[in-house]
Amino acid sequence: MRTRASNERLTDWFARLRHWRSPLRKFLSTHWSLNASDFDDVAQEVFLRLLRYDNSELIEHPQAYLFRMASNVAGEWALRSRHRHPHDARWLVDLCATSDPEREVARQTANEQLRRAIEKLPPRQREVVRLHFAEGLTRAQVAERLKTSERVVKRDLINAYSSLRTVLDAEIADELNLQTGKAYGPE
Amino acid sequence: MDQSERREHAAQEAAEWMLRLQDQNTTRAQRAEYVRWLRESPLHVAEMLRITHVHSALAHFPYWNEIAPLDVSFPPVSTLELPRATNRRGADMSKPRRSAWFWPAGVTAVFVVVSLVLTYMAHLGPQTIRTGAGERREVTLVDGSVVRISPKTTLLVRFTEQERWVRLSRGDAVFRVAKDRVKPFLVETDHARVRAVGTQFGVEYQGNVVIVTVEEGRVAVTQPATGLAPLAQALPQIEVSLGADQQIVVPQAGPMGSIRKVDSRRELSWADGRLVFEQDPVAEVVQRFNRFNRVQIQIRDPKLAARPVSAVFDASDPEAFIAFLESVANVRVTRSSSDVIVITSEGPT
């Protein structure tokens, strides 16, 4: 009985997640300017929890669990950091707020950055992303529209995700830049 | 593998998982494999969260209507990998590109193949280049031409087998055109069309007029016939040929001005972020600064506005100009908001 109830809760949570009304959506949509170390710190803790957590439901809904763990970790840290590092972890504290103009500005900036980054994608990657997200086509439909294979569409999406993530994450970008500098610069 | 290569690799895998898990019918074995992958490294968890972040951002991206669809009706193009921006000042532009060097060889190979296929097969649409307030950019186009772009400028670039075509819909740009006798380089604005083969010239919007300035070589300037002026259409189209250190002002309506002899280096110095003035009235200096900056200066005193100025300024530093004004004239500076600076005379002197 208990298992069933928790299953239903989880299914319910998962359904909500799909509509982005979950804590995760909040987590993601409020952390436009989240930097690499924030992600890495949250990920480190989530990783440890994943290792400890052994439940068949994890395998049924791995994404749901992953995201719930991530928002739990972020939430717990927000509570703690309010006492310890009131300035360092502002973004964590933000989790609790619902909306404020400053965040709206950050979101605007991030969307602007994202727009530029999308425009800089190779043309077909850009078109694949646009068709998939703006027109809501499935990968198969995108492939048909562009007269190419689904495999190519998939590869384009993966590459687009991967390069766009550097735009939304200043520290990764810095890291790449440093690496590039090292590779090209005089030894 | 160093840290950044590992990260790239993890990001690719995470993106792959992201797509796989979106499919409705994942098997239990696949999901178990995914959990195993997550448990392999905190890096995997971190990159998965990042990819999800990107996914969420794309799902809620509000400006899709500004992203031009790929123009499949357009004839295939011979050149391209797209005009890839190389940014001298703001380094962020080329980063996503450069990351390709650190992708695992297999992925890079696939990417290269995809690019090649793109290069020869795809029907490529126009590329839009847009700069924000205070953002200057230098972009190398595929043919080797270099465009220096001022703040608040929008360019649309489309290269075909017949021509190199650029539309400047607002702002200013200086073009250093790579020589290609077969494919002319065309710059179109609302009311002027400039044709070049290999030369360096600037095109700028100043209010209702477009100013074309040639630094070297020759360009031909025409006014495209507009539907608004049936009379003009009946007249033969006038083509004006401009040489080095020559400038012409093309109005929105009516005939072009006459050719002026100018110091093109000075006239085009805005492309380097420098504003050079020689006996120019304060009003013009202010107008220039205002085009380059978010902060807008207003001069409320006609006498002051007419005063000539000779100086060189950094285009992004209006404060330097205000300090200059304060040092040479008796003015009062009022900052009515963070974006507006009003300058008035401090009474008769």
Coordinates of C-alpha atoms in Angstrom, one line a residue:
Chain A
M1 CA 0.0 0.0 0.0
R2 CA 2.7 2.3 1.0
T3 CA 4.7 1.5 -2.1
R4 CA 1.7 2.2 -4.3
A5 CA 1.1 5.6 -2.6
S6 CA 4.7 6.6 -3.1
N7 CA 4.6 5.4 -6.6
E8 CA 1.6 7.5 -7.3
R9 CA 3.3 10.5 -5.7
L10 CA 6.3 9.9 -7.8
T11 CA 4.3 9.5 -11.0
D12 CA 2.4 12.6 -10.1
W13 CA 5.6 14.5 -9.5
F14 CA 7.0 13.2 -12.7
A15 CA 4.0 14.4 -14.6
R16 CA 4.4 17.8 -13.0
L17 CA 8.0 17.8 -13.9
R18 CA 7.1 17.3 -17.5
H19 CA 5.1 20.5 -17.4
W20 CA 7.9 22.3 -15.7
R21 CA 5.9 23.2 -12.7
S22 CA 8.3 21.3 -10.4
P23 CA 10.8 22.6 -8.0
L24 CA 13.4 21.7 -10.7
R25 CA 11.9 24.1 -13.1
K26 CA 12.3 26.7 -10.4
F27 CA 15.8 25.5 -9.8
L28 CA 16.7 25.7 -13.4
S29 CA 14.8 28.8 -14.4
T30 CA 16.1 30.8 -11.5
H31 CA 19.7 30.0 -12.0
W32 CA 20.5 31.6 -15.3
S33 CA 23.8 32.9 -14.0
L34 CA 24.6 29.8 -12.1
N35 CA 28.3 29.2 -12.4
A36 CA 30.3 26.1 -12.8
S37 CA 31.3 25.6 -9.2
D38 CA 27.7 25.8 -8.1
F39 CA 26.7 23.1 -10.5
D40 CA 29.7 21.1 -9.6
D41 CA 29.0 21.4 -5.9
V42 CA 25.4 20.4 -6.2
A43 CA 26.4 17.6 -8.5
Q44 CA 29.0 16.3 -6.1
E45 CA 26.4 15.9 -3.3
V46 CA 23.8 14.5 -5.7
F47 CA 26.4 12.0 -6.8
L48 CA 27.0 10.8 -3.3
R49 CA 23.3 10.4 -2.7
L50 CA 22.9 8.4 -5.9
L51 CA 25.6 6.0 -4.7
R52 CA 23.8 5.6 -1.4
Y53 CA 20.3 5.3 -2.9
D54 CA 19.3 1.9 -4.0
N55 CA 15.8 1.7 -5.1
S56 CA 14.2 0.1 -8.2
E57 CA 12.1 3.3 -8.6
L58 CA 15.3 5.1 -9.3
I59 CA 15.7 3.1 -12.4
E60 CA 12.0 3.6 -13.3
H61 CA 12.3 7.3 -13.2
P62 CA 16.0 8.2 -13.1
Q63 CA 15.5 11.8 -14.4
A64 CA 12.8 12.5 -11.9
Y65 CA 15.0 11.3 -9.0
L66 CA 18.1 13.1 -10.3
F67 CA 16.2 16.4 -10.5
R68 CA 14.5 15.9 -7.2
M69 CA 17.8 15.2 -5.5
A70 CA 19.4 18.2 -7.2
S71 CA 16.6 20.6 -6.0
N72 CA 16.7 19.0 -2.6
V73 CA 20.4 19.6 -2.3
A74 CA 20.0 23.1 -3.6
G75 CA 17.1 23.7 -1.1
E76 CA 19.0 22.4 1.9
W77 CA 22.1 24.4 1.0
A78 CA 20.0 27.5 0.7
L79 CA 18.7 27.1 4.2
R80 CA 22.2 26.4 5.5
S81 CA 24.0 29.1 3.5
R82 CA 21.6 31.8 4.8
H83 CA 23.4 31.4 8.1
R84 CA 26.9 30.6 6.9
H85 CA 27.6 32.5 3.7
P86 CA 24.9 35.1 3.3
H87 CA 26.6 36.6 0.3
D88 CA 28.3 33.7 -1.4
A89 CA 25.3 31.6 -2.1
R90 CA 22.8 34.2 -3.1
W91 CA 21.5 32.0 -5.9
L92 CA 20.6 29.3 -3.5
V93 CA 18.6 31.7 -1.4
D94 CA 16.9 32.8 -4.6
L95 CA 15.3 29.4 -4.7
C96 CA 12.8 30.5 -2.0
A97 CA 11.8 33.7 -3.6
T98 CA 9.1 33.6 -6.3
S99 CA 10.0 36.6 -8.5
D100 CA 12.0 39.7 -8.3
P101 CA 13.0 42.4 -10.9
E102 CA 16.7 41.6 -10.6
R103 CA 16.1 38.1 -11.6
E104 CA 14.0 39.2 -14.4
V105 CA 16.9 41.3 -15.7
A106 CA 19.2 38.3 -15.3
R107 CA 16.8 36.2 -17.3
Q108 CA 16.6 38.8 -20.0
T109 CA 20.4 38.9 -20.2
A110 CA 20.6 35.2 -20.3
N111 CA 18.0 35.0 -23.1
E112 CA 19.9 37.6 -25.0
Q113 CA 23.1 35.6 -24.7
L114 CA 21.2 32.5 -25.7
R115 CA 19.8 34.3 -28.8
R116 CA 23.3 35.3 -29.9
A117 CA 24.6 31.8 -29.2
I118 CA 21.8 30.2 -31.2
E119 CA 22.6 32.5 -34.1
K120 CA 26.2 31.5 -34.0
L121 CA 25.4 27.8 -34.2
P122 CA 26.2 26.2 -37.6
P123 CA 23.1 26.8 -39.8
R124 CA 21.7 23.3 -39.8
Q125 CA 22.2 22.8 -36.1
R126 CA 20.4 26.1 -35.6
E127 CA 17.6 25.0 -37.8
V128 CA 17.3 21.6 -36.1
V129 CA 17.1 23.3 -32.7
R130 CA 14.6 25.9 -34.0
L131 CA 12.3 23.2 -35.5
H132 CA 12.5 21.1 -32.4
F133 CA 11.9 23.7 -29.8
A134 CA 10.1 26.5 -31.6
E135 CA 7.9 24.4 -33.9
G136 CA 7.8 21.4 -31.6
L137 CA 8.7 18.9 -34.2
T138 CA 9.9 15.5 -33.2
R139 CA 13.4 14.4 -34.3
A140 CA 11.8 12.3 -37.0
Q141 CA 9.8 15.2 -38.3
V142 CA 12.8 17.5 -38.2
A143 CA 14.8 14.9 -40.2
E144 CA 12.0 14.7 -42.8
R145 CA 11.7 18.5 -43.1
L146 CA 15.4 18.8 -43.6
K147 CA 15.6 15.8 -45.9
T148 CA 18.2 14.2 -43.7
S149 CA 18.5 11.2 -41.4
E150 CA 17.3 11.1 -37.8
R151 CA 20.9 10.2 -36.8
V152 CA 22.2 13.5 -38.2
V153 CA 19.4 15.4 -36.4
K154 CA 20.3 13.7 -33.2
R155 CA 24.0 14.5 -33.6
D156 CA 23.1 18.1 -34.4
L157 CA 21.0 18.4 -31.3
I158 CA 23.8 16.8 -29.1
N159 CA 26.3 19.2 -30.5
A160 CA 24.0 22.2 -30.1
Y161 CA 23.3 21.3 -26.4
S162 CA 26.9 20.8 -25.8
S163 CA 28.0 24.1 -27.2
L164 CA 25.1 26.1 -25.9
R165 CA 25.9 24.9 -22.3
T166 CA 29.1 26.8 -22.4
V167 CA 27.2 30.0 -23.1
L168 CA 25.0 29.6 -20.1
D169 CA 28.0 28.8 -17.9
A170 CA 30.6 31.5 -17.6
E171 CA 33.1 29.3 -15.8
I172 CA 33.1 26.5 -18.3
A173 CA 33.6 29.1 -21.0
D174 CA 36.6 30.5 -19.0
E175 CA 38.0 27.0 -18.6
L176 CA 37.8 26.4 -22.3
N177 CA 39.3 29.7 -23.1
L178 CA 42.2 29.0 -20.8
Q179 CA 42.7 25.6 -22.4
T180 CA 42.6 27.1 -25.8
G181 CA 45.0 29.8 -24.8
K182 CA 47.3 27.2 -23.5
A183 CA 47.0 25.1 -26.7
Y184 CA 47.6 28.0 -29.0
G185 CA 49.9 30.1 -27.0
P186 CA 53.7 29.8 -27.0
E187 CA 54.8 27.0 -24.8
Chain B
M1 CA 42.5 13.7 -21.0
D2 CA 42.6 16.9 -19.1
Q3 CA 39.7 18.3 -17.1
S4 CA 38.2 20.2 -20.0
E5 CA 38.3 17.3 -22.4
R6 CA 36.7 15.1 -19.8
R7 CA 34.0 17.7 -19.3
E8 CA 33.3 18.0 -23.0
H9 CA 33.1 14.2 -23.3
A10 CA 30.7 14.0 -20.3
A11 CA 28.6 16.8 -21.8
Q12 CA 28.3 14.9 -25.1
E13 CA 27.2 11.8 -23.2
A14 CA 24.8 13.7 -21.1
A15 CA 23.2 15.3 -24.2
E16 CA 22.9 11.8 -25.7
W17 CA 21.2 10.5 -22.6
M18 CA 19.0 13.6 -22.5
L19 CA 17.6 12.7 -26.0
R20 CA 17.4 9.0 -25.3
L21 CA 15.4 9.5 -22.1
Q22 CA 12.9 11.8 -23.9
D23 CA 11.8 8.9 -26.0
Q24 CA 8.7 7.4 -24.5
N25 CA 9.8 3.8 -24.7
T26 CA 13.1 3.5 -22.9
T27 CA 13.7 0.0 -21.7
R28 CA 14.5 -0.8 -18.1
A29 CA 17.9 -1.9 -19.2
Q30 CA 18.6 1.5 -20.8
R31 CA 17.5 3.3 -17.7
A32 CA 19.7 1.1 -15.5
E33 CA 22.6 1.9 -17.8
Y34 CA 21.8 5.6 -17.4
V35 CA 21.9 5.3 -13.6
R36 CA 25.1 3.4 -13.8
W37 CA 26.6 6.1 -16.0
L38 CA 25.4 8.8 -13.5
R39 CA 27.0 6.9 -10.7
E40 CA 30.3 6.7 -12.5
S41 CA 31.3 10.3 -11.8
P42 CA 30.1 13.6 -10.3
L43 CA 31.2 15.1 -13.5
H44 CA 28.4 13.1 -15.3
V45 CA 25.9 14.4 -12.8
A46 CA 27.1 17.9 -13.2
E47 CA 27.0 17.8 -17.0
M48 CA 23.6 16.2 -17.0
L49 CA 22.3 19.1 -14.8
R50 CA 23.9 21.6 -17.2
I51 CA 22.4 19.9 -20.3
T52 CA 19.0 20.0 -18.5
H53 CA 19.6 23.6 -17.8
V54 CA 20.2 24.3 -21.6
H55 CA 17.1 22.2 -22.4
S56 CA 15.0 24.2 -20.0
A57 CA 16.4 27.5 -21.4
L58 CA 15.6 26.5 -25.0
A59 CA 12.1 25.3 -24.0
H60 CA 11.4 28.7 -22.5
F61 CA 13.3 30.8 -25.0
P62 CA 11.1 33.8 -25.9
Y63 CA 12.8 35.0 -29.0
W64 CA 12.4 32.2 -31.5
N65 CA 10.7 34.5 -33.9
E66 CA 14.0 36.4 -34.2
I67 CA 15.9 33.3 -35.3
A68 CA 15.7 33.2 -39.0
P69 CA 14.6 29.9 -40.5
L70 CA 16.9 28.1 -42.8
D71 CA 16.0 29.4 -46.3
V72 CA 15.6 26.2 -48.3
S73 CA 14.3 28.0 -51.3
F74 CA 17.6 29.7 -51.7
P75 CA 20.0 28.2 -54.3
P76 CA 22.8 26.2 -52.9
V77 CA 25.9 28.1 -52.1
S78 CA 29.4 27.2 -52.9
T79 CA 31.2 28.8 -50.0
L80 CA 30.5 28.4 -46.4
E81 CA 31.0 27.1 -43.3
L82 CA 29.1 30.2 -42.3
P83 CA 30.7 33.6 -41.8
R84 CA 32.3 32.6 -38.6
A85 CA 32.8 35.4 -36.3
T86 CA 36.2 36.1 -34.9
N87 CA 35.9 38.6 -32.1
R88 CA 38.9 40.7 -31.3
R89 CA 37.6 42.3 -28.2
G90 CA 34.9 40.3 -26.5
A91 CA 36.3 36.8 -26.5
D92 CA 33.1 34.9 -25.8
M93 CA 32.1 34.5 -29.4
S94 CA 34.5 31.9 -30.5
K95 CA 34.5 29.8 -27.5
P96 CA 31.8 27.3 -28.4
R97 CA 33.7 26.8 -31.6
R98 CA 37.0 26.3 -30.1
S99 CA 35.7 23.7 -27.8
A100 CA 35.6 21.5 -30.8
W101 CA 39.3 21.1 -30.5
F102 CA 38.8 19.3 -27.3
W103 CA 36.1 16.9 -28.3
P104 CA 37.1 13.3 -28.5
A105 CA 38.5 12.6 -32.0
G106 CA 35.5 10.5 -33.0
V107 CA 33.0 13.2 -32.2
T108 CA 35.1 15.8 -33.9
A109 CA 35.4 13.6 -36.9
V110 CA 31.6 13.3 -37.1
F111 CA 31.4 17.1 -36.6
V112 CA 33.8 17.7 -39.4
V113 CA 31.9 15.3 -41.7
V114 CA 28.7 17.1 -40.8
S115 CA 30.3 20.4 -41.5
L116 CA 31.6 19.2 -44.9
V117 CA 28.2 17.8 -45.8
L118 CA 26.8 21.1 -44.8
T119 CA 29.4 23.0 -46.8
Y120 CA 28.6 21.2 -50.0
M121 CA 25.0 20.0 -49.7
A122 CA 23.0 22.2 -47.4
H123 CA 20.9 25.1 -48.6
L124 CA 22.2 27.8 -46.4
G125 CA 20.2 30.8 -45.4
P126 CA 21.4 34.2 -44.4
Q127 CA 23.4 34.8 -41.3
T128 CA 22.4 37.6 -39.0
I129 CA 25.0 39.5 -37.1
R130 CA 23.7 41.8 -34.4
T131 CA 25.6 44.0 -31.9
G132 CA 24.2 45.5 -28.7
A133 CA 24.8 48.8 -27.2
G134 CA 28.5 49.4 -26.6
E135 CA 29.4 46.2 -28.4
R136 CA 31.9 46.4 -31.2
R137 CA 32.9 43.4 -33.2
E138 CA 35.2 42.4 -36.0
V139 CA 33.9 39.5 -38.1
T140 CA 35.8 37.7 -40.8
L141 CA 33.5 36.5 -43.5
V142 CA 34.1 33.2 -45.4
D143 CA 35.6 35.0 -48.4
G144 CA 38.2 36.6 -46.2
S145 CA 36.5 40.0 -46.1
V146 CA 36.6 41.6 -42.7
V147 CA 33.7 43.6 -41.3
R148 CA 34.2 45.9 -38.4
I149 CA 30.8 46.5 -36.8
S150 CA 29.7 49.3 -34.6
P151 CA 27.4 49.0 -31.6
K152 CA 23.7 48.7 -32.3
T153 CA 24.2 47.3 -35.7
T154 CA 22.3 44.6 -37.6
L155 CA 23.8 42.9 -40.6
L156 CA 22.4 40.1 -42.7
V157 CA 25.0 38.2 -44.7
R158 CA 24.2 36.0 -47.7
F159 CA 26.9 34.6 -50.0
T160 CA 25.9 33.0 -53.2
E161 CA 27.7 31.8 -56.3
Q162 CA 27.0 35.1 -58.0
E163 CA 27.5 37.6 -55.4
R164 CA 28.5 38.5 -51.8
W165 CA 25.4 40.2 -50.4
V166 CA 25.2 42.1 -47.1
R167 CA 22.2 44.0 -45.8
L168 CA 22.9 46.7 -43.3
S169 CA 19.5 47.4 -41.6
R170 CA 20.8 49.6 -38.9
G171 CA 24.0 50.9 -37.5
D172 CA 27.5 51.2 -39.1
A173 CA 30.1 48.9 -40.5
V174 CA 33.4 49.2 -42.2
F175 CA 34.1 46.6 -44.9
R176 CA 37.5 45.4 -46.0
V177 CA 36.5 43.5 -49.0
A178 CA 38.6 40.6 -50.2
K179 CA 39.3 40.8 -54.0
D180 CA 37.0 38.6 -56.1
R181 CA 36.4 39.9 -59.6
V182 CA 33.7 37.3 -60.3
K183 CA 31.6 37.9 -57.2
P184 CA 30.9 41.5 -56.4
F185 CA 30.5 42.5 -52.8
L186 CA 27.1 44.3 -52.3
V187 CA 26.1 46.2 -49.3
E188 CA 22.4 47.2 -49.2
T189 CA 20.7 49.7 -47.0
D190 CA 17.2 51.0 -47.2
H191 CA 18.2 53.7 -49.6
A192 CA 21.7 53.1 -50.9
R193 CA 23.4 50.2 -52.6
V194 CA 27.1 49.9 -52.6
R195 CA 29.0 47.6 -54.9
A196 CA 32.7 46.8 -54.5
V197 CA 35.1 44.3 -55.8
G198 CA 38.1 44.6 -53.5
T199 CA 38.4 47.7 -51.4
Q200 CA 37.8 49.2 -47.9
F201 CA 34.9 51.3 -47.2
G202 CA 32.5 52.3 -44.4
V203 CA 28.7 52.5 -44.5
E204 CA 26.9 54.3 -41.6
Y205 CA 23.4 55.3 -40.8
Q206 CA 23.1 58.8 -39.4
G207 CA 19.5 59.5 -38.8
N208 CA 17.8 59.4 -42.2
V209 CA 20.8 59.5 -44.3
V210 CA 23.4 56.8 -45.2
I211 CA 27.0 57.9 -45.4
V212 CA 29.4 55.9 -47.6
T213 CA 33.1 56.6 -47.1
V214 CA 35.8 54.9 -49.2
E215 CA 39.3 54.3 -47.7
E216 CA 40.9 52.5 -50.6
G217 CA 39.8 51.2 -54.0
R218 CA 36.6 52.1 -55.7
V219 CA 32.9 51.4 -55.0
A220 CA 29.8 52.2 -57.0
V221 CA 26.8 53.7 -55.1
T222 CA 23.2 53.6 -56.3
Q223 CA 19.9 54.4 -54.8
P224 CA 17.5 51.4 -55.2
A225 CA 14.3 52.6 -56.7
T226 CA 11.5 52.6 -54.1
G227 CA 7.9 52.0 -54.7
L228 CA 7.2 55.2 -52.9
A229 CA 8.6 57.3 -55.6
P230 CA 7.2 56.4 -59.0
L231 CA 8.8 59.4 -60.6
A232 CA 12.2 58.3 -59.4
Q233 CA 11.7 54.9 -61.0
A234 CA 11.1 56.5 -64.4
L235 CA 14.4 58.3 -64.2
P236 CA 17.5 56.4 -65.1
Q237 CA 19.3 55.0 -62.1
I238 CA 22.3 57.1 -61.2
E239 CA 25.5 55.3 -60.3
V240 CA 28.1 57.3 -58.5
S241 CA 31.6 56.0 -58.4
L242 CA 33.6 56.8 -55.3
G243 CA 37.4 56.5 -55.0
A244 CA 39.8 56.7 -52.0
D245 CA 39.1 59.4 -49.5
Q246 CA 35.8 60.2 -51.0
Q247 CA 32.4 60.3 -49.2
I248 CA 28.8 60.6 -50.3
V249 CA 25.6 61.2 -48.3
V250 CA 22.6 59.3 -49.5
P251 CA 19.3 60.7 -48.2
Q252 CA 16.2 58.6 -47.7
A253 CA 14.4 60.4 -50.5
G254 CA 15.7 62.8 -53.1
P255 CA 19.0 62.8 -55.0
M256 CA 22.3 61.9 -53.6
G257 CA 24.6 64.6 -52.3
S258 CA 27.8 65.5 -54.2
I259 CA 31.0 63.7 -53.6
R260 CA 33.1 65.1 -50.8
K261 CA 36.8 64.8 -50.3
V262 CA 37.5 63.6 -46.8
D263 CA 40.2 62.1 -44.6
S264 CA 38.8 58.6 -44.6
R265 CA 41.0 57.4 -41.8
R266 CA 39.4 60.0 -39.6
E267 CA 35.9 59.5 -40.9
L268 CA 36.1 55.8 -40.3
S269 CA 37.9 55.9 -37.0
W270 CA 34.7 55.0 -35.3
A271 CA 35.3 51.4 -36.4
D272 CA 38.3 51.3 -34.1
G273 CA 36.3 52.7 -31.2
R274 CA 38.0 56.1 -31.6
L275 CA 36.2 59.3 -32.2
V276 CA 38.3 61.9 -33.9
F277 CA 37.2 65.5 -34.1
E278 CA 38.7 68.5 -35.8
Q279 CA 36.9 71.7 -35.4
D280 CA 33.6 69.8 -35.2
P281 CA 30.7 71.3 -33.2
V282 CA 29.9 70.0 -29.8
A283 CA 26.5 68.9 -31.1
E284 CA 28.1 66.5 -33.6
V285 CA 30.4 65.1 -30.9
V286 CA 27.5 64.5 -28.7
Q287 CA 25.5 62.8 -31.5
R288 CA 28.5 60.5 -32.1
F289 CA 28.8 59.6 -28.4
N290 CA 25.1 58.9 -28.1
R291 CA 25.2 56.5 -31.0
F292 CA 27.9 54.5 -29.3
N293 CA 26.7 54.4 -25.8
R294 CA 23.7 53.6 -23.7
V295 CA 24.3 56.8 -21.7
Q296 CA 22.7 59.7 -23.6
I297 CA 24.1 63.2 -23.4
Q298 CA 21.9 66.2 -24.0
I299 CA 23.2 69.7 -24.6
R300 CA 20.7 72.3 -23.6
D301 CA 22.7 75.4 -24.7
P302 CA 22.8 76.2 -28.4
K303 CA 25.9 78.3 -28.0
L304 CA 27.7 75.4 -26.4
A305 CA 26.4 73.0 -29.0
A306 CA 27.9 75.1 -31.8
R307 CA 31.4 75.4 -30.1
P308 CA 34.1 73.6 -32.1
V309 CA 36.0 70.8 -30.6
S310 CA 39.3 69.2 -31.7
A311 CA 40.1 66.0 -29.8
V312 CA 40.3 62.3 -29.9
F313 CA 38.1 60.2 -27.6
D314 CA 37.5 56.6 -26.7
A315 CA 34.0 56.1 -28.2
S316 CA 33.0 54.1 -25.1
D317 CA 33.9 56.7 -22.7
P318 CA 31.5 59.6 -22.8
E319 CA 32.6 60.6 -19.3
A320 CA 36.0 61.6 -20.7
F321 CA 34.2 64.0 -23.1
I322 CA 32.2 65.5 -20.3
A323 CA 35.3 66.0 -18.2
F324 CA 36.8 67.7 -21.3
L325 CA 33.8 70.0 -21.6
E326 CA 33.9 70.8 -17.9
S327 CA 37.6 71.7 -18.3
V328 CA 37.1 74.0 -21.2
A329 CA 33.7 75.6 -20.6
N330 CA 31.6 76.7 -17.7
V331 CA 29.0 74.0 -17.8
R332 CA 26.6 72.4 -15.3
V333 CA 26.3 68.6 -15.6
T334 CA 23.0 67.1 -14.4
R335 CA 22.5 63.4 -14.2
S336 CA 18.8 63.1 -14.3
S337 CA 18.9 59.3 -14.5
S338 CA 21.6 56.7 -14.9
D339 CA 21.1 56.9 -18.6
V340 CA 20.8 60.6 -19.3
I341 CA 23.3 63.4 -18.8
V342 CA 22.1 66.9 -19.3
I343 CA 24.6 69.6 -19.9
T344 CA 23.6 73.3 -19.6
S345 CA 25.6 76.5 -19.4
E346 CA 26.3 77.8 -16.0
G347 CA 24.8 81.2 -16.8
P348 CA 26.5 83.9 -18.9
T349 CA 30.2 84.0 -18.8

